[in-house]
XYZ file of C-alpha atoms in Angstrom:
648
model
C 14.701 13.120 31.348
C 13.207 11.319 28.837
C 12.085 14.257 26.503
C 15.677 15.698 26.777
C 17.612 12.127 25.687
C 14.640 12.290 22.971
C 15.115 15.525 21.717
C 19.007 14.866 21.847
C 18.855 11.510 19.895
C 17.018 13.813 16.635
C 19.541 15.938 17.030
C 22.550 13.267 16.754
C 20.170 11.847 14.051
C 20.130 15.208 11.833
C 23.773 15.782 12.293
C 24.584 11.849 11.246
C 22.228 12.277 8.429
C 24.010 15.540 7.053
C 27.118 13.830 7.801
C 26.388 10.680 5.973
C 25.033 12.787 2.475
C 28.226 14.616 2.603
C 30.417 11.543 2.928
C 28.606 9.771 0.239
C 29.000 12.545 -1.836
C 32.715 12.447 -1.105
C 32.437 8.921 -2.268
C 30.314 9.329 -5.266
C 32.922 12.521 -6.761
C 36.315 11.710 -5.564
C 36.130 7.919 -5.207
C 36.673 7.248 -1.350
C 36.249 4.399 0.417
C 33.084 3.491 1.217
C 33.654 2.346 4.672
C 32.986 5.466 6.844
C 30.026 6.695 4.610
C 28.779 2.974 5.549
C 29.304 3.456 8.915
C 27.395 7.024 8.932
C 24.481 5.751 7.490
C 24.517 3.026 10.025
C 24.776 5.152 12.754
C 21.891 7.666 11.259
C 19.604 4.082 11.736
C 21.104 4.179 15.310
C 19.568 7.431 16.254
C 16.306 6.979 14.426
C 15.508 3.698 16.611
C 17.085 4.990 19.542
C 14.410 8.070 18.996
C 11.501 5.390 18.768
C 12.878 3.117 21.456
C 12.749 6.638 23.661
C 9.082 7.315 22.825
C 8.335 3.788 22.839
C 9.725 3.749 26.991
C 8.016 7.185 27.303
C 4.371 5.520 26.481
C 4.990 2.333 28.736
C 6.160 4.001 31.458
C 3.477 7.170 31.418
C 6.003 10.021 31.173
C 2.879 12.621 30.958
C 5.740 15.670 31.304
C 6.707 14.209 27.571
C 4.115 16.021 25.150
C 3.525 13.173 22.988
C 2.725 10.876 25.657
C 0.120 13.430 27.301
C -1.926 13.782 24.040
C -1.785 10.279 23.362
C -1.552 7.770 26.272
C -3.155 6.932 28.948
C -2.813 3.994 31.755
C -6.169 2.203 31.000
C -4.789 1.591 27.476
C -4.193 -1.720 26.734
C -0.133 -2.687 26.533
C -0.796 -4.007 22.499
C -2.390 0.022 21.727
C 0.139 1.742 24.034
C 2.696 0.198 21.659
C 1.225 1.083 18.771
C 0.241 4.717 20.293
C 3.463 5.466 18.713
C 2.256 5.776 15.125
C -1.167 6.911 16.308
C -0.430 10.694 15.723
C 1.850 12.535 13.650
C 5.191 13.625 15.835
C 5.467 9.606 16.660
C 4.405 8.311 13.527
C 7.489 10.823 12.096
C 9.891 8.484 14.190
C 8.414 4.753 12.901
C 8.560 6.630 9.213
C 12.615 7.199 9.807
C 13.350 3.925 11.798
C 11.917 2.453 8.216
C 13.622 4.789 5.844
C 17.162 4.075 8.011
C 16.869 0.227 7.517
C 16.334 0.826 3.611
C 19.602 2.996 4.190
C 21.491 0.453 5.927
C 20.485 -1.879 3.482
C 21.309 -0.138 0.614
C 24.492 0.980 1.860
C 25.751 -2.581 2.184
C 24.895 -4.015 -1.500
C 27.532 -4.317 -3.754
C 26.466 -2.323 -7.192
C 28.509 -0.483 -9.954
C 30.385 2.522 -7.250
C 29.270 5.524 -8.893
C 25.683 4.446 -9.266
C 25.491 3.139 -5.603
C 27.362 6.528 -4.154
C 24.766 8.827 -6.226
C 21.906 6.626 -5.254
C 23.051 6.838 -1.167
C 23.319 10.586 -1.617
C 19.833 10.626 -2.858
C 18.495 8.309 0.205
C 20.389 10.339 2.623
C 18.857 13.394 1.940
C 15.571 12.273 1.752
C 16.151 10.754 5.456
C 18.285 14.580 5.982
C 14.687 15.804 5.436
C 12.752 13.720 7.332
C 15.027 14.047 10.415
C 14.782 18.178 10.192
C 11.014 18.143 9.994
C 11.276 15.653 13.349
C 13.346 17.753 14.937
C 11.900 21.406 14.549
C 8.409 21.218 13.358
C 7.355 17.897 15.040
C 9.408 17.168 17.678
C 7.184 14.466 20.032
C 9.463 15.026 22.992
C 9.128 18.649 24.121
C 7.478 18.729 27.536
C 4.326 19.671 29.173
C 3.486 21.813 32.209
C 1.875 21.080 34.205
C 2.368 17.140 33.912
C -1.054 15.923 33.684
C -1.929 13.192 35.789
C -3.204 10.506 33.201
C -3.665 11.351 29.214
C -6.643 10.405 27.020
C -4.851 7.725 25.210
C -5.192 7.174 21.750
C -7.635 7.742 19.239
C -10.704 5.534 19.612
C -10.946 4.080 16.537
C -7.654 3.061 16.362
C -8.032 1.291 19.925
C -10.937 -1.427 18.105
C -8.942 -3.334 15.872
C -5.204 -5.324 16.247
C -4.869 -4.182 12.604
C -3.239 -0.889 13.871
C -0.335 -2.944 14.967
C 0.724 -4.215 11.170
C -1.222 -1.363 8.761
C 0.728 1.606 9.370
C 4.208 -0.429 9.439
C 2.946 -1.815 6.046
C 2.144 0.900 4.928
C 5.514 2.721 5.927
C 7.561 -0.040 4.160
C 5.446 0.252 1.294
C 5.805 4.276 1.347
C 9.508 4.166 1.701
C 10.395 1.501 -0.206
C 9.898 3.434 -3.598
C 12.926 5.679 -2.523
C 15.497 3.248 -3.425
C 13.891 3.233 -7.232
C 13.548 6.828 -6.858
C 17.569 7.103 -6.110
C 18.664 4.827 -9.103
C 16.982 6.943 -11.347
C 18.346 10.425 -10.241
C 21.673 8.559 -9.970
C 21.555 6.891 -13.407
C 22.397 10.502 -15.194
C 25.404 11.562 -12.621
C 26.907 8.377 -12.674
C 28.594 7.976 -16.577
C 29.099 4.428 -17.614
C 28.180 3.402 -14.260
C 24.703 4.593 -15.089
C 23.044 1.952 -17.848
C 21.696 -1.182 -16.003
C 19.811 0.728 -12.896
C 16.547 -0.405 -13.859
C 17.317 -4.161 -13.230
C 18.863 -3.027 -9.585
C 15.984 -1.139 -8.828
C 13.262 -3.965 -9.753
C 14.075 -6.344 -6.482
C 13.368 -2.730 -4.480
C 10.694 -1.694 -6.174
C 9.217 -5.066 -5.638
C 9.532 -5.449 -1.900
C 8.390 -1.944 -1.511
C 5.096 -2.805 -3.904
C 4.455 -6.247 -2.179
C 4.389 -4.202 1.127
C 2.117 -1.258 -0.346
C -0.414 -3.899 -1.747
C -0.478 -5.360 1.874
C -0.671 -2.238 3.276
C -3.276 -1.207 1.433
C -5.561 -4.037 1.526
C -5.408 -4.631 5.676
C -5.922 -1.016 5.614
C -9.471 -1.117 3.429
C -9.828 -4.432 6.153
C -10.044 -2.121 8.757
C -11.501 -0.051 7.301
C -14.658 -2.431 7.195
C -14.430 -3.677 10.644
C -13.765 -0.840 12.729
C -15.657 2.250 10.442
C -19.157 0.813 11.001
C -20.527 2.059 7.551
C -20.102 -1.101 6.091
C -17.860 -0.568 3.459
C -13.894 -0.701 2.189
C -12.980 2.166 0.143
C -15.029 5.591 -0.227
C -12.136 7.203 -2.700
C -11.515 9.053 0.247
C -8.545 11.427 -0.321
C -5.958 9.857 1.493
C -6.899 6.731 0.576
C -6.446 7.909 -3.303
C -3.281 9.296 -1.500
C -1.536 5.341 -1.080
C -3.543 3.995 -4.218
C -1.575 6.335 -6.668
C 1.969 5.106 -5.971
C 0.697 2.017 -5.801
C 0.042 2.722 -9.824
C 2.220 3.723 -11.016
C 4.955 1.931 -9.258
C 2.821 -1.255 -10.615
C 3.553 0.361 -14.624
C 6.916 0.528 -13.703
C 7.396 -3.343 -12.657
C 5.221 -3.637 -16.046
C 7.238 -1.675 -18.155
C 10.578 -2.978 -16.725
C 9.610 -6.451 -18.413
C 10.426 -4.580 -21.717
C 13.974 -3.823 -22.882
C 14.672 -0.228 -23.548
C 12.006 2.272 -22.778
C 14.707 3.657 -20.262
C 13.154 7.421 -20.082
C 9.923 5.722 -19.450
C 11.551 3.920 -16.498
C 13.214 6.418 -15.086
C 9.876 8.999 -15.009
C 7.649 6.263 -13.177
C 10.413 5.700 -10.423
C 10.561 9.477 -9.778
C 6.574 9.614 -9.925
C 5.903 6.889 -7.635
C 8.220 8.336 -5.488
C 6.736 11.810 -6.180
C 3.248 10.957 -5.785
C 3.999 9.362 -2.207
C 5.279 12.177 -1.110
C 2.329 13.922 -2.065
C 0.540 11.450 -0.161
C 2.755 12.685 3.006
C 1.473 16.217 2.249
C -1.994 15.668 2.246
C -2.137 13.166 5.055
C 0.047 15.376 7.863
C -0.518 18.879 6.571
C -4.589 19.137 7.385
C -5.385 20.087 3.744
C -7.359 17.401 3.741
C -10.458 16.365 6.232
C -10.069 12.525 6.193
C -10.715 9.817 9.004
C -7.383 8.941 7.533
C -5.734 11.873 8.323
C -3.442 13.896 11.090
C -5.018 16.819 12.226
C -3.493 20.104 11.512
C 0.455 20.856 11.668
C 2.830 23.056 10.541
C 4.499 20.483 8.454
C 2.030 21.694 5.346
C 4.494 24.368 4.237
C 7.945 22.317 4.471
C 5.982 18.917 3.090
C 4.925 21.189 0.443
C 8.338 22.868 -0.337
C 10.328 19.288 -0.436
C 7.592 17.977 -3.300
C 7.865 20.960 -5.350
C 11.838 20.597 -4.786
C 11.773 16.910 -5.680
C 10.205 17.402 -8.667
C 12.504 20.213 -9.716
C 15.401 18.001 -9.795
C 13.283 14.860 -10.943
C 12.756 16.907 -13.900
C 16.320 18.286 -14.532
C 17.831 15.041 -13.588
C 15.992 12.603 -16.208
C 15.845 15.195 -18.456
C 19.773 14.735 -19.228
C 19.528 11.193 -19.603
C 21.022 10.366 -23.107
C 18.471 9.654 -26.112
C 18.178 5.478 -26.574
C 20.096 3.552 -28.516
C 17.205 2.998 -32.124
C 16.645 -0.803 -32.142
C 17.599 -2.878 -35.152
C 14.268 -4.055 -35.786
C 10.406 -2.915 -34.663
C 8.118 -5.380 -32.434
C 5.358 -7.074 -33.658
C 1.799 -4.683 -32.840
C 0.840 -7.762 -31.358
C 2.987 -9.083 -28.858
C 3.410 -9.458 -25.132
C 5.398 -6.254 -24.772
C 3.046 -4.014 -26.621
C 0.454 -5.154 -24.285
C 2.647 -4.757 -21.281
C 3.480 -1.120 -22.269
C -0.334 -0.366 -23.215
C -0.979 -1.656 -19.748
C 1.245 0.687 -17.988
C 0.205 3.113 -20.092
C -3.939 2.588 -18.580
C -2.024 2.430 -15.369
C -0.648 5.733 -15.527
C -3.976 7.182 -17.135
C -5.796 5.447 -14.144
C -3.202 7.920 -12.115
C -4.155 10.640 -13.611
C -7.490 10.570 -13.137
C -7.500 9.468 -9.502
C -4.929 12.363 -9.172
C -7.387 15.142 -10.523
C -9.903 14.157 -8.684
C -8.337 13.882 -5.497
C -6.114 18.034 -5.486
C -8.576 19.083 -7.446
C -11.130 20.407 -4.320
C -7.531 22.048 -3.128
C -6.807 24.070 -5.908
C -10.514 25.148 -6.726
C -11.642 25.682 -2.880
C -9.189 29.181 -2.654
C -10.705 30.334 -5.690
C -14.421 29.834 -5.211
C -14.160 30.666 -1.412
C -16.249 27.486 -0.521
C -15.297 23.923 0.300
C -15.972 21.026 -2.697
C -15.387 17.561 -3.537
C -15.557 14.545 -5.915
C -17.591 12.291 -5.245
C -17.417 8.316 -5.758
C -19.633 8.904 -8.863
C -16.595 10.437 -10.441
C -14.164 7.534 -10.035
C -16.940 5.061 -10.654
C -17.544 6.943 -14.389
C -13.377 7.131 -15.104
C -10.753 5.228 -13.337
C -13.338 1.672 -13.003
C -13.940 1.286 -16.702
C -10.247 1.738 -17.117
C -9.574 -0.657 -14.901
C -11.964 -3.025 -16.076
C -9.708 -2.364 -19.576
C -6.278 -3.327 -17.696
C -8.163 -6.590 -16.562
C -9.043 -7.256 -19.992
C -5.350 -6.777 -21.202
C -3.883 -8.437 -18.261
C -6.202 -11.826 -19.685
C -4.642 -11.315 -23.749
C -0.852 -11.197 -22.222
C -0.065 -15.208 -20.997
C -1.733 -16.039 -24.729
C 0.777 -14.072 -26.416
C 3.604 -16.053 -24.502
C 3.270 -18.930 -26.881
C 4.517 -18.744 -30.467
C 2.705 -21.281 -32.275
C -0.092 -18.893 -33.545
C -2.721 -21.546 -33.672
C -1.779 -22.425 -30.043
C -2.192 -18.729 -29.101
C -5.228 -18.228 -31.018
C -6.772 -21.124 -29.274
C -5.763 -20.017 -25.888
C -7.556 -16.742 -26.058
C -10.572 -18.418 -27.615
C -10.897 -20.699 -24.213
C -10.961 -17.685 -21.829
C -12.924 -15.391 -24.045
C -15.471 -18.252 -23.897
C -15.411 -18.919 -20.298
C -15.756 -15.042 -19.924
C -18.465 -14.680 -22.134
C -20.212 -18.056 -20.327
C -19.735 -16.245 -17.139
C -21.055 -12.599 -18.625
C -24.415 -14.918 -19.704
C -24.774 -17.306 -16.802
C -24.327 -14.196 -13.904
C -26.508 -12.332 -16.078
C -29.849 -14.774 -16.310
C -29.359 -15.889 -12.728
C -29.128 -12.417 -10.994
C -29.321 -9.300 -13.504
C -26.492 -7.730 -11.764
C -25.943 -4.405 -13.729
C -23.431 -4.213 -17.040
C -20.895 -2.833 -14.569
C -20.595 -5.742 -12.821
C -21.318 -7.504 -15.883
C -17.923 -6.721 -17.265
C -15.950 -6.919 -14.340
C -17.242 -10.767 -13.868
C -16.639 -11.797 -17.645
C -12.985 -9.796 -17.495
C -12.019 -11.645 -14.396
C -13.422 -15.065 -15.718
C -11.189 -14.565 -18.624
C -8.521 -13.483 -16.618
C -8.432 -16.758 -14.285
C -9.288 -18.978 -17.621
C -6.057 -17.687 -19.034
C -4.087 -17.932 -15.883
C -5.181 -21.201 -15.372
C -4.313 -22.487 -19.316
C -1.026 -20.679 -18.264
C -0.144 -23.038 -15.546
C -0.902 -25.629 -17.045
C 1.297 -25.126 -19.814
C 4.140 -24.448 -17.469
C 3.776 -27.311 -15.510
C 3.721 -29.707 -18.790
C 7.022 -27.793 -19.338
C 8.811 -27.198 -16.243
C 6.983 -29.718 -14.183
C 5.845 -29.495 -10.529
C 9.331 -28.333 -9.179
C 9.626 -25.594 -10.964
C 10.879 -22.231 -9.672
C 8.137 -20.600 -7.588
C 9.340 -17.189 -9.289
C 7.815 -18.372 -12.562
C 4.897 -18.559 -10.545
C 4.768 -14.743 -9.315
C 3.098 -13.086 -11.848
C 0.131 -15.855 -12.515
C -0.210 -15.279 -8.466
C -0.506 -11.771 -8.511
C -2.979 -11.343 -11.512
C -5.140 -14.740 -10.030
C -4.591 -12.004 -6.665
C -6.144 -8.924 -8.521
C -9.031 -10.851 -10.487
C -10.271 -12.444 -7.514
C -10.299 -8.620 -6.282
C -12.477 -7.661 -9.233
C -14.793 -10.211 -8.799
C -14.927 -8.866 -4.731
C -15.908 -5.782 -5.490
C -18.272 -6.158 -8.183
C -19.888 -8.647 -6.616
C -20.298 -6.554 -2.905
C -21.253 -3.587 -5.116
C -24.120 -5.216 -7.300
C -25.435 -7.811 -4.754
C -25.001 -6.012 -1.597
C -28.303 -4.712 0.416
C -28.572 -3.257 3.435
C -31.971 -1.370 5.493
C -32.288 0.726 8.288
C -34.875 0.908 11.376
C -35.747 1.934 14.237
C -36.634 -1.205 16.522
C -38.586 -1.693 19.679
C -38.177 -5.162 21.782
C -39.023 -8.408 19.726
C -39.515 -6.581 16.117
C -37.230 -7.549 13.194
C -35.962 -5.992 10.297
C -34.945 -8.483 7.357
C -32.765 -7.825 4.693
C -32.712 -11.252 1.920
C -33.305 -13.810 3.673
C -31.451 -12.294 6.405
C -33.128 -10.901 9.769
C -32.532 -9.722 13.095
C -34.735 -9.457 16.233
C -34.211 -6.716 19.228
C -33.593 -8.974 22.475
C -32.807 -6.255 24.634
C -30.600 -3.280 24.823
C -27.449 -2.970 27.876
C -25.550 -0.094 29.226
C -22.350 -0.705 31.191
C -19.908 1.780 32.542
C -16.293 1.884 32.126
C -13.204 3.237 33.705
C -12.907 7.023 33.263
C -16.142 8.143 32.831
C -16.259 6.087 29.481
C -20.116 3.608 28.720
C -20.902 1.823 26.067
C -24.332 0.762 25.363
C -25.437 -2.903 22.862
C -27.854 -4.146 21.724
C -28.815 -8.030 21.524
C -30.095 -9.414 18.642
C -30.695 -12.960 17.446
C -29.874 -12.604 13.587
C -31.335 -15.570 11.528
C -29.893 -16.154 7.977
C -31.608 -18.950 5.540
C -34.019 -20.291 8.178
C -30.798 -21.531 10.340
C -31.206 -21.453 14.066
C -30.695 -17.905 15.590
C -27.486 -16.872 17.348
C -26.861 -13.764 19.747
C -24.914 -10.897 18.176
C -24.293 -7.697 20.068
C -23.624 -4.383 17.768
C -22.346 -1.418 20.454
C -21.619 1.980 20.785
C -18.793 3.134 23.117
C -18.629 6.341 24.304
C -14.912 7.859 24.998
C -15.201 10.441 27.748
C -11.313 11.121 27.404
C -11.972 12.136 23.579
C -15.282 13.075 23.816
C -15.677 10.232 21.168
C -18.408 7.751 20.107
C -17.451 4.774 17.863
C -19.580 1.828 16.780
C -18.668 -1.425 16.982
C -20.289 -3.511 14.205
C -21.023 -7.316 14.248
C -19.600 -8.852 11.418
C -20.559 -12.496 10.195
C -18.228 -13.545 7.962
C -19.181 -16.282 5.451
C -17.452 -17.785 2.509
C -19.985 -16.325 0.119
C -21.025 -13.415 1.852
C -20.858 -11.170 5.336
C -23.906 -10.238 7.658
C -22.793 -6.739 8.475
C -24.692 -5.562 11.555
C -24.170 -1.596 13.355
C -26.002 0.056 16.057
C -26.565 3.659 14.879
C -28.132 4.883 18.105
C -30.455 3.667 21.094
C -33.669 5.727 23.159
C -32.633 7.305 26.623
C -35.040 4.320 27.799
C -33.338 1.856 26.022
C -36.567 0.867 24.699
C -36.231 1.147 20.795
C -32.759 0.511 19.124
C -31.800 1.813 15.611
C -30.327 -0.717 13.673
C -28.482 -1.231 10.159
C -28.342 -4.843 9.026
C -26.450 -5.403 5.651
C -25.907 -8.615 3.656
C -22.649 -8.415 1.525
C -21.977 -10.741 -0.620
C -18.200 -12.036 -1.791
C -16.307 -9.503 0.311
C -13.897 -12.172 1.327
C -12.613 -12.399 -1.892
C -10.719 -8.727 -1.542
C -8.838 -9.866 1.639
C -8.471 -13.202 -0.200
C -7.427 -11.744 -3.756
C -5.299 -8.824 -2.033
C -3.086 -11.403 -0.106
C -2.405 -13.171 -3.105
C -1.468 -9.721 -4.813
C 1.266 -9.036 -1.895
C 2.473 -13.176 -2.504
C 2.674 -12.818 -5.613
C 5.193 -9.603 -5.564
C 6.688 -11.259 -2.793
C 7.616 -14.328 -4.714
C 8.679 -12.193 -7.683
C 11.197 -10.363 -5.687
C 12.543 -13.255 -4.230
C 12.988 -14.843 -7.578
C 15.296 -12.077 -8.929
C 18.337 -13.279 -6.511
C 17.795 -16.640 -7.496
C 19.469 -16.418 -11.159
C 22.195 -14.762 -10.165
C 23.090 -16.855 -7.295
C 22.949 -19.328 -9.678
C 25.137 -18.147 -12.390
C 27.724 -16.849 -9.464
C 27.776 -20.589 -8.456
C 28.446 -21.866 -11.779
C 30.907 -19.618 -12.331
C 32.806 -20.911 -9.725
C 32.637 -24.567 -10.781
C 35.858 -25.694 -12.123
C 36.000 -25.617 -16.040
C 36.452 -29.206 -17.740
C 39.558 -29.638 -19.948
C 39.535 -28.755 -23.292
C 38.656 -31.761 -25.337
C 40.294 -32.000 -29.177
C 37.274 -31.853 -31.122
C 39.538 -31.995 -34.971
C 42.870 -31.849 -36.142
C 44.762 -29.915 -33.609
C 41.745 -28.127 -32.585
C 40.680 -27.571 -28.984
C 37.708 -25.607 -26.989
C-alpha cells in the first residue's frame, strides 16, 4: 500500500514539475500572472515531501514488501539511523535531494525580483527539479516492491550506523549542493530576460551565500566523520568524491570574490554556471559507480541519464552566456594595486585550484578505457599542485584588509605588522620543531593572515565602534575561519606520528610521550548473529595517570561487514587517536595503531567559523535594504527656504 501511494506521489510530482516549467514559461513570454505558476511550484514541494514522508513511514513501520526498506532497514536499528536510513542509499537519498531542491523552489517562487528575470530563473529551477523527479521515478524509484517480503532487512550501512553525524552531513550537504541552482538560474536568465537582465548578480549573492555557508558546513562535518568513524586516522584522502563537493565549493567561493568587484559580468555569469556544473558532476560520479569511493552509491543505472543532463547543461550554459552583451568600457582603469585586483587574482587561483583538483580527479575515467587497466592520482599529486596554490590564496587573502585603507603610509604599515608576525612565526616554529618548509609556509601565511585580520578589527571598531553591524564582520570571520584551517592541517600533517604493533597482555607501544598498555581483550555477541570484539588499554599521555580506553571491531553479520571503532582523545592541542586493526582467535595478542595528532581541532574549529562567517554575510545583505525601504517610507520634512525664493 505503501509502495503504490509512493510510486503515485513521484508521479503527481513529475507531472506538477512539468506543469510548473510550462506555466512559468507562460509567465516569463507572455506576461501572466504569477499566481498559478506559484501555486505549481508549491504543490511540486507537496509531492516531493509527501514522497519522503512515505519512505520515511515505510522505514518506521518495517514495510519489507517496499524495496527500499528491505535493502536498507532492519528492526534492531536504532529509531535516530532508521530515520536517517532514508539518505543512506541512493533511491532515498533521490527523495531528501528533491524535498531540498522544492523548498529552494518555493522560496524562490515567492521573492519579489524584476518579472522577466524571476520567470526565466523559475523555468530554469523547474526543470532542473523536472529532472530530478524523472530519474526518481523511472530509474530509481525506492518504492517498487519485493517478493517474497523478507522477514527483517539488514539495515543500513555500518559505517553510517557509528556516528550521529549522518543525521546533519548529508542534509548539509544537500542544501549546500542545491543551493548553487538559484545562481545557476540568474545567470541563464540574465540573457533571455532584456532590460530585466542587468543587476542578477547582486540577487544571486544572498543565494549563493546560504548555499556556500551550507557547503562549507557540509563539508567540514563530513571530513569530521570522516575521522571518527573511518578508523585510519585521518580527514581528507583527495578521495574522488570528496574532490567531487570541494570543487563547487571553489569556485562558487571566486564567484562571492569576484562579485565584490563591479563589472566583470561574463566572469560572473561563467562561475555560477560552473559551480552549478561541477556539482552536478559531483552527482555523476557519486550515484553512477564510476567511481570506487567509501563515499559513494554503488552501481545504478542513473550513470547514463546523470551523464546526459551534464553534457546538456553545459550545452546551454555555453550558448546562454555566450549571448550576453559585451560590457559597458569603464571611464577610467584601477590601480594594479588595489583591493579588487587582488580579489580578482584570488578568484582567479581559485579557479586554477579547480582545475587542477578537476584533472586529477576524471582523469583515471577517461584514461582507464584507453589503457584497459584501472589508475589513479594519488595525494602526492594534489600535495605538489593545488596546496602551494592554496598556500598563494592565503597569502593574498592577508595583502587584501591592508589595501582597504587609503592613507598609503597607513597601508604600508599594516602589511609590514603581519609580514613581521608571519615571518616571527616562520622563525620561531622553525627553531622549536623543524617542521618541513611546507608547513613552514602555511604557518607564516596564516600568522599573517590573522595579524592582518586582527589590525582589521581593530580599525573597524575605532571606526564603527562595538555595535557595529555584524555583516561588516563576515568576511574577517570567514578568513580568521580558513587560516585557523591552514594552521590545522599543517600542523596534523608535520607533527602527527602514529606506530603500529602487535601486542600481547601488559606490553605497550608508545608513540611521543604517548603510550598504551594491552589490559585485556573482550568478545560479546549481539543480536543477529552480529560480535564485536575490544580491546582495553590504559593509554598514558605526559606521565598523567592512566585511563581505560576500549578501541573495537564490530562485525555486521547482516552486511557481512567489519568496521572499527577508534578511541579518540580529544585535546585542545592535540588528539590521541587509538584503532584496533585486528585481534588472535585466542584473544591473546591485539594489533594496535596508536596516533598522536596534533592541532586537529583547529579544522572543526576554523571550518565552523568559515560556515559563520558566510552565514553572517548573507544575512547582512537584507539588512541595507530593509533599511533604505524604511527610510523611504519616513515622511519627508518641508522644504526649508535656503535664499531668495529658493526652496529644496
Amino acid at each position: 500500500m505503501l509502495g503504490d501511494l509512493g510510486t503515485a506521489g513521484l508521479a503527481v510530482g513529475l507531472a506538477c514539475a512539468t506543469l510548473t516549467a510550462l506555466l512559468w514559461l507562460r509567465v516569463a513570454l507572455f506576461g501572466a500572472a504569477v499566481r498559478t505558476a506559484r501555486h505549481g511550484t508549491a504543490a511540486t514541494l507537496a509531492a516531493a515531501a509527501l514522497a519522503c514522508a512515505l519512505l520515511e513511514t515505510a522505514l518506521l513501520r518495517h514495510d519489507f514488501g517496499v524495496r527500499f526498506v528491505a535493502e536498507n532497514g532492519g528492526r534492531d536499528v536504532p529509531l535516530y539511523y532508521t530515520l536517517t536510513s532514508l539518505w543512506s542509499a541512493l533511491d532515498g537519498s533521490l527523495l531528501l535531494w528533491l524535498l531540498v531542491l522544492g523548498g529552494y523552489a518555493a522560496l524562490l517562487a515567492r521573492r519579489a525580483y524584476p518579472p522577466r528575470l524571476h520567470a526565466y530563473a523559475m523555468v530554469v529551477v523547474s526543470v532542473v527539479m523536472l529532472f530530478f523527479f524523472a530519474l526518481s521515478t523511472f530509474a530509481a524509484n525506492p518504492f517498487r516492491s519485493v517478493s517474497p517480503v523478507p522477514i527483517d532487512g539488514p539495515g543500513p550501512n555500518p559505517l553510517l550506523q557509528q556516528h550521529p553525524a549522518m543525521g546533519v552531513h548529508p542534509p548539509l550537504l544537500y542544501a549546500g549542493y542545491l543551493g548553487l541552482v538559484v545562481p545557476f538560474a540568474f545567470a541563464l536568465a540574465a540573457p533571455l530576460a532584456g532590460r530585466d537582465g542587468p543587476g542578477w548578480v547582486r540577487m544571486a549573492r544572498p543565494w549563493a551565500l546560504v548555499a556556500w555557508a551550507a557547503l562549507t558546513a557540509g563539508i567540514g562535518m563530513g571530513a569530521w566523520w570522516s575521522y571518527a568513524v573511518l578508523g585510519w586516522g585521518g580527514y581528507w584522502a583527495w578521495d574522488p568524491v570528496e574532490n567531487a563537493s570541494l570543487l563547487p565549493w571553489l569556485t562558487a567561493t571566486a564567484f562571492l570574490h569576484t562579485t565584490l568587484v563591479r563589472g566583470r559580468v561574463a566572469w560572473h555569469g561563467a562561475l555560477a554556471c560552473a559551480s552549478f556544473l561541477l556539482m552536478l558532476l559531483g552527482t555523476f560520479l557519486t550515484r553512477s559507480g564510476a567511481v570506487t569511493s567509501v563515499h559513494a552509491f554503488t552501481d545504478s543505472p542513473l550513470g547514463p541519464m546523470l551523464l546526459g543532463f551534464v553534457l546538456l547543461a553545459v550545452v546551454v550554459s555555453a550558448v546562454l552566456t555566450g549571448r550576453r552583451a559585451p560590457e559597458p568600457t569603464r571611464p577610467s582603469r584601477p590601480r594594479v594595486l588595489s583591493r579588487a585586483t587582488l580579489v580578482l587574482v584570488r578568484g582567479v587561483l581559485l579557479v586554477t585550484i579547480a582545475a587542477v583538483v578537476l584533472v586529477g580527479t576524471i582523469l583515471p575515467l577517461l584514461t582507464a578505457p584507453l589503457s584497459g587497466t584501472g589508475s589513479s592520482v594519488g595525494p602526492a599529486y594534489y600535495q605538489r599542485t593545488a596546496v602551494p596554490l592554496a598556500v598563494v590564496v592565503l597569502l593574498v587573502m592577508g595583502v587584501t584588509p591592508a589595501l582597504r585603507v587609503r592613507d598609503r603610509s597607513a597601508a604600508l604599515w599594516r602589511l609590514v605588522v603581519p609580514a613581521g608576525a608571519g615571518l616571527a612565526t616562520v622563525a620561531l616554529a622553525g627553531l622549536l620543531s623543524r617542521p618541513g618548509p611546507a608547513a613552514l609556509t602555511a604557518f607564516g601565511a596564516a600568522g599573517f593572515v590573522l595579524t592582518g585580520l586582527a589590525g582589521d578589527l581593530a580599525h573597524r571598531l575605532r571606526r564603527s565602534g562595538p555595535h557595529g553591524r555584524p555583516g561588516r564582520l563576515a568576511g574577517l570571520v570567514a578568513h580568521a575561519g580558513l587560516a585557523l584551517v591552514a594552521v590545522g592541517v599543517a600542523g596534523s600533517s608535520a607533527y602527527g606520528r602514529d606506530a603500529e604493533r602487535t601486542l600481547r597482555v601488559g606490553e605497550t607501544l608508545r608513540v611521543s610521550d604517548v603510550a598504551v598498555r594491552l589490559v585485556g581483550v573482550d568478545r560479546t555477541g549481539g543480536g543477529g548473529g552480529s560480535m564485536a570484539v575490544q580491546a582495553r588499554l590504559a593509554l598514558t599521555a605526559s606521565g598523567h595517570t592512566a585511563r581505560t580506553i576500549t578501541p573495537a571491531l564490530r562485525y555486521h553479520a547482516a552486511r557481512d561487514t567489519a568496521v572499527t571503532v577508534p578511541a579518540i582523545g580529544a585535546g585542545p592541542l592535540r588528539d590521541t587517536y587509538v584503532t584496533l586493526l585486528a585481534v588472535s582467535e585466542d584473544s591473546g595478542t591485539a594489533t594496535v595503531r596508536l596516533a598522536v595528532n596534533p592541532l586537529v581541532g583547529l579544522i572543526w574549529t576554523g571550518g565552523a567559523l568559515t560556515a559563520v562567517g558566510g552565514l553572517l554575510a548573507a544575512a547582512a545583505t537584507a539588512r541595507p535594504r530593509t533599511r533604505r525601504a524604511a527610510r523611504a517610507d519616513r515622511p519627508r520634512p518641508a522644504p526649508v527656504a535656503v535664499g531668495p525664493g529658493a526652496a529644496t
